[in-house]
Amino acid sequence: MKKYLRHLFIYIFVLGSILTSCNSKKSEQSVPAPAGISELAIEDSLKISIDVSKIDSMVRLFDSGATKVITNDDCISLGDMLSTAQYDTVFNNSNIMVKMQAPEYTIILYNKGKTLEENDWLMVWKENGRTKYKNKWYYLAEDKKDIVYNLLDKYKENSN
């Protein structure tokens, strides 16, 4: 009987040491950040910041595939109004697929030297006052919603 208990004790001891050495939840040593890099270098932003000086043109895209170029003054106004949009934490932190209709406004921000896929796309939904920019969701500011909609409505598909 002692022989069996001794073997059982050895097996339990070996199994316990294997499990603790392969523990995936054990704390990892923190690697110090390289000199000159701070936490402020994170690309994600809680604000929409459109640097109009770096954009060659803004174009409104329609469902039919037609496009309409937005004037420079309106680009600046649109950039200023969208900078007041609030980050939508619920949509951005959840992996929920939201069923919604196509955006009322789709704007492509063209930059020289970038392909169509590399350029930034801005989509605005009237139904819930949301906008999507650089794959992040934002709420339009309540006092700016109608101004943004009116500005973009100036660029209708059939108008000159």
PDB file of C-alpha atoms in Angstrom:
ATOM      1  CA  MET A   1       0.000   0.000   0.000  1.00  0.00           C
ATOM      2  CA  LYS A   2       2.854   2.384   0.846  1.00  0.00           C
ATOM      3  CA  LYS A   3       4.353   1.626  -2.533  1.00  0.00           C
ATOM      4  CA  TYR A   4       1.163   2.769  -4.302  1.00  0.00           C
ATOM      5  CA  LEU A   5       0.822   5.893  -2.183  1.00  0.00           C
ATOM      6  CA  ARG A   6       4.427   6.853  -2.866  1.00  0.00           C
ATOM      7  CA  HIS A   7       3.892   6.462  -6.642  1.00  0.00           C
ATOM      8  CA  LEU A   8       0.622   8.391  -6.440  1.00  0.00           C
ATOM      9  CA  PHE A   9       2.350  11.184  -4.518  1.00  0.00           C
ATOM     10  CA  ILE A  10       5.162  11.338  -7.103  1.00  0.00           C
ATOM     11  CA  TYR A  11       2.654  11.450  -9.996  1.00  0.00           C
ATOM     12  CA  ILE A  12       0.639  14.218  -8.330  1.00  0.00           C
ATOM     13  CA  PHE A  13       3.817  16.189  -7.602  1.00  0.00           C
ATOM     14  CA  VAL A  14       5.069  15.865 -11.208  1.00  0.00           C
ATOM     15  CA  LEU A  15       1.637  16.750 -12.626  1.00  0.00           C
ATOM     16  CA  GLY A  16       1.373  19.779 -10.332  1.00  0.00           C
ATOM     17  CA  SER A  17       4.808  21.052 -11.307  1.00  0.00           C
ATOM     18  CA  ILE A  18       3.987  20.616 -15.029  1.00  0.00           C
ATOM     19  CA  LEU A  19       0.717  22.504 -14.701  1.00  0.00           C
ATOM     20  CA  THR A  20       2.256  25.408 -12.794  1.00  0.00           C
ATOM     21  CA  SER A  21       5.171  25.724 -15.210  1.00  0.00           C
ATOM     22  CA  CYS A  22       2.766  25.880 -18.194  1.00  0.00           C
ATOM     23  CA  ASN A  23       0.360  28.340 -16.591  1.00  0.00           C
ATOM     24  CA  SER A  24      -0.772  30.716 -19.332  1.00  0.00           C
ATOM     25  CA  LYS A  25      -2.032  33.264 -16.822  1.00  0.00           C
ATOM     26  CA  LYS A  26       1.259  33.844 -15.081  1.00  0.00           C
ATOM     27  CA  SER A  27       2.443  37.412 -15.108  1.00  0.00           C
ATOM     28  CA  GLU A  28       4.783  38.418 -17.889  1.00  0.00           C
ATOM     29  CA  GLN A  29       7.663  40.738 -17.355  1.00  0.00           C
ATOM     30  CA  SER A  30       6.890  44.168 -18.666  1.00  0.00           C
ATOM     31  CA  VAL A  31       9.144  45.328 -21.453  1.00  0.00           C
ATOM     32  CA  PRO A  32      10.170  48.962 -21.055  1.00  0.00           C
ATOM     33  CA  ALA A  33       9.166  51.268 -23.905  1.00  0.00           C
ATOM     34  CA  PRO A  34      11.986  52.386 -26.171  1.00  0.00           C
ATOM     35  CA  ALA A  35      13.313  55.866 -25.505  1.00  0.00           C
ATOM     36  CA  GLY A  36      11.397  58.634 -27.224  1.00  0.00           C
ATOM     37  CA  ILE A  37       8.116  56.725 -27.579  1.00  0.00           C
ATOM     38  CA  SER A  38       5.279  57.710 -25.308  1.00  0.00           C
ATOM     39  CA  GLU A  39       1.716  56.534 -24.910  1.00  0.00           C
ATOM     40  CA  LEU A  40       0.573  59.623 -26.791  1.00  0.00           C
ATOM     41  CA  ALA A  41       1.715  58.043 -30.058  1.00  0.00           C
ATOM     42  CA  ILE A  42      -1.473  55.966 -30.275  1.00  0.00           C
ATOM     43  CA  GLU A  43      -3.281  56.399 -33.607  1.00  0.00           C
ATOM     44  CA  ASP A  44      -6.829  55.844 -32.367  1.00  0.00           C
ATOM     45  CA  SER A  45      -8.560  59.073 -31.576  1.00  0.00           C
ATOM     46  CA  LEU A  46     -11.646  60.023 -29.637  1.00  0.00           C
ATOM     47  CA  LYS A  47     -12.147  62.974 -31.984  1.00  0.00           C
ATOM     48  CA  ILE A  48     -12.426  63.278 -35.726  1.00  0.00           C
ATOM     49  CA  SER A  49      -9.535  65.383 -36.913  1.00  0.00           C
ATOM     50  CA  ILE A  50      -9.526  66.166 -40.614  1.00  0.00           C
ATOM     51  CA  ASP A  51      -6.453  68.125 -41.657  1.00  0.00           C
ATOM     52  CA  VAL A  52      -7.892  69.903 -44.687  1.00  0.00           C
ATOM     53  CA  SER A  53      -4.465  71.233 -45.681  1.00  0.00           C
ATOM     54  CA  LYS A  54      -3.336  67.666 -46.465  1.00  0.00           C
ATOM     55  CA  ILE A  55      -6.438  66.751 -48.460  1.00  0.00           C
ATOM     56  CA  ASP A  56      -6.389  67.316 -52.206  1.00  0.00           C
ATOM     57  CA  SER A  57     -10.155  67.103 -52.585  1.00  0.00           C
ATOM     58  CA  MET A  58     -13.344  65.893 -50.935  1.00  0.00           C
ATOM     59  CA  VAL A  59     -15.845  64.134 -53.147  1.00  0.00           C
ATOM     60  CA  ARG A  60     -19.416  63.151 -52.327  1.00  0.00           C
ATOM     61  CA  LEU A  61     -20.209  59.696 -53.695  1.00  0.00           C
ATOM     62  CA  PHE A  62     -23.772  58.793 -54.698  1.00  0.00           C
ATOM     63  CA  ASP A  63     -25.520  55.416 -54.877  1.00  0.00           C
ATOM     64  CA  SER A  64     -25.467  55.578 -58.674  1.00  0.00           C
ATOM     65  CA  GLY A  65     -21.674  55.858 -58.648  1.00  0.00           C
ATOM     66  CA  ALA A  66     -21.722  59.526 -59.640  1.00  0.00           C
ATOM     67  CA  THR A  67     -19.520  61.950 -57.717  1.00  0.00           C
ATOM     68  CA  LYS A  68     -19.579  65.646 -56.878  1.00  0.00           C
ATOM     69  CA  VAL A  69     -16.529  67.631 -55.688  1.00  0.00           C
ATOM     70  CA  ILE A  70     -17.012  69.612 -52.460  1.00  0.00           C
ATOM     71  CA  THR A  71     -15.607  73.149 -52.570  1.00  0.00           C
ATOM     72  CA  ASN A  72     -12.606  74.126 -50.468  1.00  0.00           C
ATOM     73  CA  ASP A  73     -14.576  76.444 -48.154  1.00  0.00           C
ATOM     74  CA  ASP A  74     -17.132  73.724 -47.474  1.00  0.00           C
ATOM     75  CA  CYS A  75     -14.321  71.214 -46.827  1.00  0.00           C
ATOM     76  CA  ILE A  76     -12.979  73.477 -44.090  1.00  0.00           C
ATOM     77  CA  SER A  77     -16.467  74.010 -42.617  1.00  0.00           C
ATOM     78  CA  LEU A  78     -17.200  70.279 -42.713  1.00  0.00           C
ATOM     79  CA  GLY A  79     -13.881  69.472 -41.017  1.00  0.00           C
ATOM     80  CA  ASP A  80     -14.609  71.990 -38.255  1.00  0.00           C
ATOM     81  CA  MET A  81     -18.129  70.685 -37.647  1.00  0.00           C
ATOM     82  CA  LEU A  82     -17.063  67.041 -37.616  1.00  0.00           C
ATOM     83  CA  SER A  83     -14.309  67.764 -35.097  1.00  0.00           C
ATOM     84  CA  THR A  84     -17.066  68.231 -32.486  1.00  0.00           C
ATOM     85  CA  ALA A  85     -18.390  64.675 -32.983  1.00  0.00           C
ATOM     86  CA  GLN A  86     -18.246  62.428 -29.914  1.00  0.00           C
ATOM     87  CA  TYR A  87     -16.619  58.987 -29.877  1.00  0.00           C
ATOM     88  CA  ASP A  88     -19.225  56.208 -29.734  1.00  0.00           C
ATOM     89  CA  THR A  89     -17.815  53.827 -27.132  1.00  0.00           C
ATOM     90  CA  VAL A  90     -20.686  51.312 -27.320  1.00  0.00           C
ATOM     91  CA  PHE A  91     -20.344  50.726 -31.070  1.00  0.00           C
ATOM     92  CA  ASN A  92     -16.538  50.769 -31.078  1.00  0.00           C
ATOM     93  CA  ASN A  93     -16.004  48.440 -28.109  1.00  0.00           C
ATOM     94  CA  SER A  94     -18.549  45.815 -29.116  1.00  0.00           C
ATOM     95  CA  ASN A  95     -18.246  43.377 -31.960  1.00  0.00           C
ATOM     96  CA  ILE A  96     -21.943  43.627 -32.670  1.00  0.00           C
ATOM     97  CA  MET A  97     -22.955  43.703 -36.304  1.00  0.00           C
ATOM     98  CA  VAL A  98     -25.516  46.461 -36.601  1.00  0.00           C
ATOM     99  CA  LYS A  99     -28.122  46.135 -39.300  1.00  0.00           C
ATOM    100  CA  MET A 100     -28.712  49.568 -40.747  1.00  0.00           C
ATOM    101  CA  GLN A 101     -29.393  51.149 -44.068  1.00  0.00           C
ATOM    102  CA  ALA A 102     -26.777  52.617 -46.370  1.00  0.00           C
ATOM    103  CA  PRO A 103     -25.425  56.012 -45.317  1.00  0.00           C
ATOM    104  CA  GLU A 104     -27.152  59.104 -46.655  1.00  0.00           C
ATOM    105  CA  TYR A 105     -23.784  60.725 -47.324  1.00  0.00           C
ATOM    106  CA  THR A 106     -20.513  59.113 -48.360  1.00  0.00           C
ATOM    107  CA  ILE A 107     -17.493  61.369 -48.731  1.00  0.00           C
ATOM    108  CA  ILE A 108     -14.070  60.322 -49.999  1.00  0.00           C
ATOM    109  CA  LEU A 109     -11.102  62.402 -48.833  1.00  0.00           C
ATOM    110  CA  TYR A 110      -8.518  62.173 -51.634  1.00  0.00           C
ATOM    111  CA  ASN A 111      -4.804  62.524 -50.962  1.00  0.00           C
ATOM    112  CA  LYS A 112      -2.039  62.598 -53.569  1.00  0.00           C
ATOM    113  CA  GLY A 113      -0.008  59.430 -53.714  1.00  0.00           C
ATOM    114  CA  LYS A 114      -2.697  57.233 -52.151  1.00  0.00           C
ATOM    115  CA  THR A 115      -4.856  54.640 -53.843  1.00  0.00           C
ATOM    116  CA  LEU A 116      -8.643  54.685 -53.559  1.00  0.00           C
ATOM    117  CA  GLU A 117      -8.503  52.090 -50.767  1.00  0.00           C
ATOM    118  CA  GLU A 118      -5.872  54.072 -48.839  1.00  0.00           C
ATOM    119  CA  ASN A 119      -7.862  57.323 -48.933  1.00  0.00           C
ATOM    120  CA  ASP A 120     -10.122  58.084 -45.983  1.00  0.00           C
ATOM    121  CA  TRP A 121     -13.861  57.509 -46.281  1.00  0.00           C
ATOM    122  CA  LEU A 122     -16.431  59.376 -44.220  1.00  0.00           C
ATOM    123  CA  MET A 123     -19.996  58.091 -43.972  1.00  0.00           C
ATOM    124  CA  VAL A 124     -22.900  59.933 -42.342  1.00  0.00           C
ATOM    125  CA  TRP A 125     -26.254  58.435 -41.315  1.00  0.00           C
ATOM    126  CA  LYS A 126     -29.199  60.753 -40.720  1.00  0.00           C
ATOM    127  CA  GLU A 127     -31.375  58.112 -39.028  1.00  0.00           C
ATOM    128  CA  ASN A 128     -29.244  57.896 -35.889  1.00  0.00           C
ATOM    129  CA  GLY A 129     -26.905  60.880 -36.172  1.00  0.00           C
ATOM    130  CA  ARG A 130     -23.802  58.720 -36.439  1.00  0.00           C
ATOM    131  CA  THR A 131     -20.765  59.012 -38.636  1.00  0.00           C
ATOM    132  CA  LYS A 132     -18.004  56.534 -39.390  1.00  0.00           C
ATOM    133  CA  TYR A 133     -14.464  57.706 -40.100  1.00  0.00           C
ATOM    134  CA  LYS A 134     -11.322  55.546 -40.235  1.00  0.00           C
ATOM    135  CA  ASN A 135     -13.359  52.537 -39.061  1.00  0.00           C
ATOM    136  CA  LYS A 136     -14.470  54.315 -35.872  1.00  0.00           C
ATOM    137  CA  TRP A 137     -18.003  55.355 -34.960  1.00  0.00           C
ATOM    138  CA  TYR A 138     -18.891  58.850 -33.737  1.00  0.00           C
ATOM    139  CA  TYR A 139     -22.048  60.739 -32.722  1.00  0.00           C
ATOM    140  CA  LEU A 140     -22.546  64.033 -34.508  1.00  0.00           C
ATOM    141  CA  ALA A 141     -22.885  66.945 -32.086  1.00  0.00           C
ATOM    142  CA  GLU A 142     -26.560  67.834 -31.620  1.00  0.00           C
ATOM    143  CA  ASP A 143     -26.053  71.492 -32.493  1.00  0.00           C
ATOM    144  CA  LYS A 144     -24.076  70.638 -35.661  1.00  0.00           C
ATOM    145  CA  LYS A 145     -26.215  67.831 -37.146  1.00  0.00           C
ATOM    146  CA  ASP A 146     -28.542  70.000 -39.200  1.00  0.00           C
ATOM    147  CA  ILE A 147     -25.688  72.209 -40.361  1.00  0.00           C
ATOM    148  CA  VAL A 148     -23.741  69.158 -41.592  1.00  0.00           C
ATOM    149  CA  TYR A 149     -26.831  67.747 -43.337  1.00  0.00           C
ATOM    150  CA  ASN A 150     -27.620  71.094 -45.006  1.00  0.00           C
ATOM    151  CA  LEU A 151     -24.025  71.537 -46.131  1.00  0.00           C
ATOM    152  CA  LEU A 152     -23.932  68.068 -47.693  1.00  0.00           C
ATOM    153  CA  ASP A 153     -27.409  68.482 -49.204  1.00  0.00           C
ATOM    154  CA  LYS A 154     -26.015  71.355 -51.287  1.00  0.00           C
ATOM    155  CA  TYR A 155     -24.151  68.702 -53.280  1.00  0.00           C
ATOM    156  CA  LYS A 156     -27.064  66.783 -54.731  1.00  0.00           C
ATOM    157  CA  GLU A 157     -26.506  64.332 -57.561  1.00  0.00           C
ATOM    158  CA  ASN A 158     -28.430  66.255 -60.209  1.00  0.00           C
ATOM    159  CA  SER A 159     -27.407  69.808 -59.253  1.00  0.00           C
ATOM    160  CA  ASN A 160     -24.657  71.749 -60.979  1.00  0.00           C
TER     161      ASN A 160
END
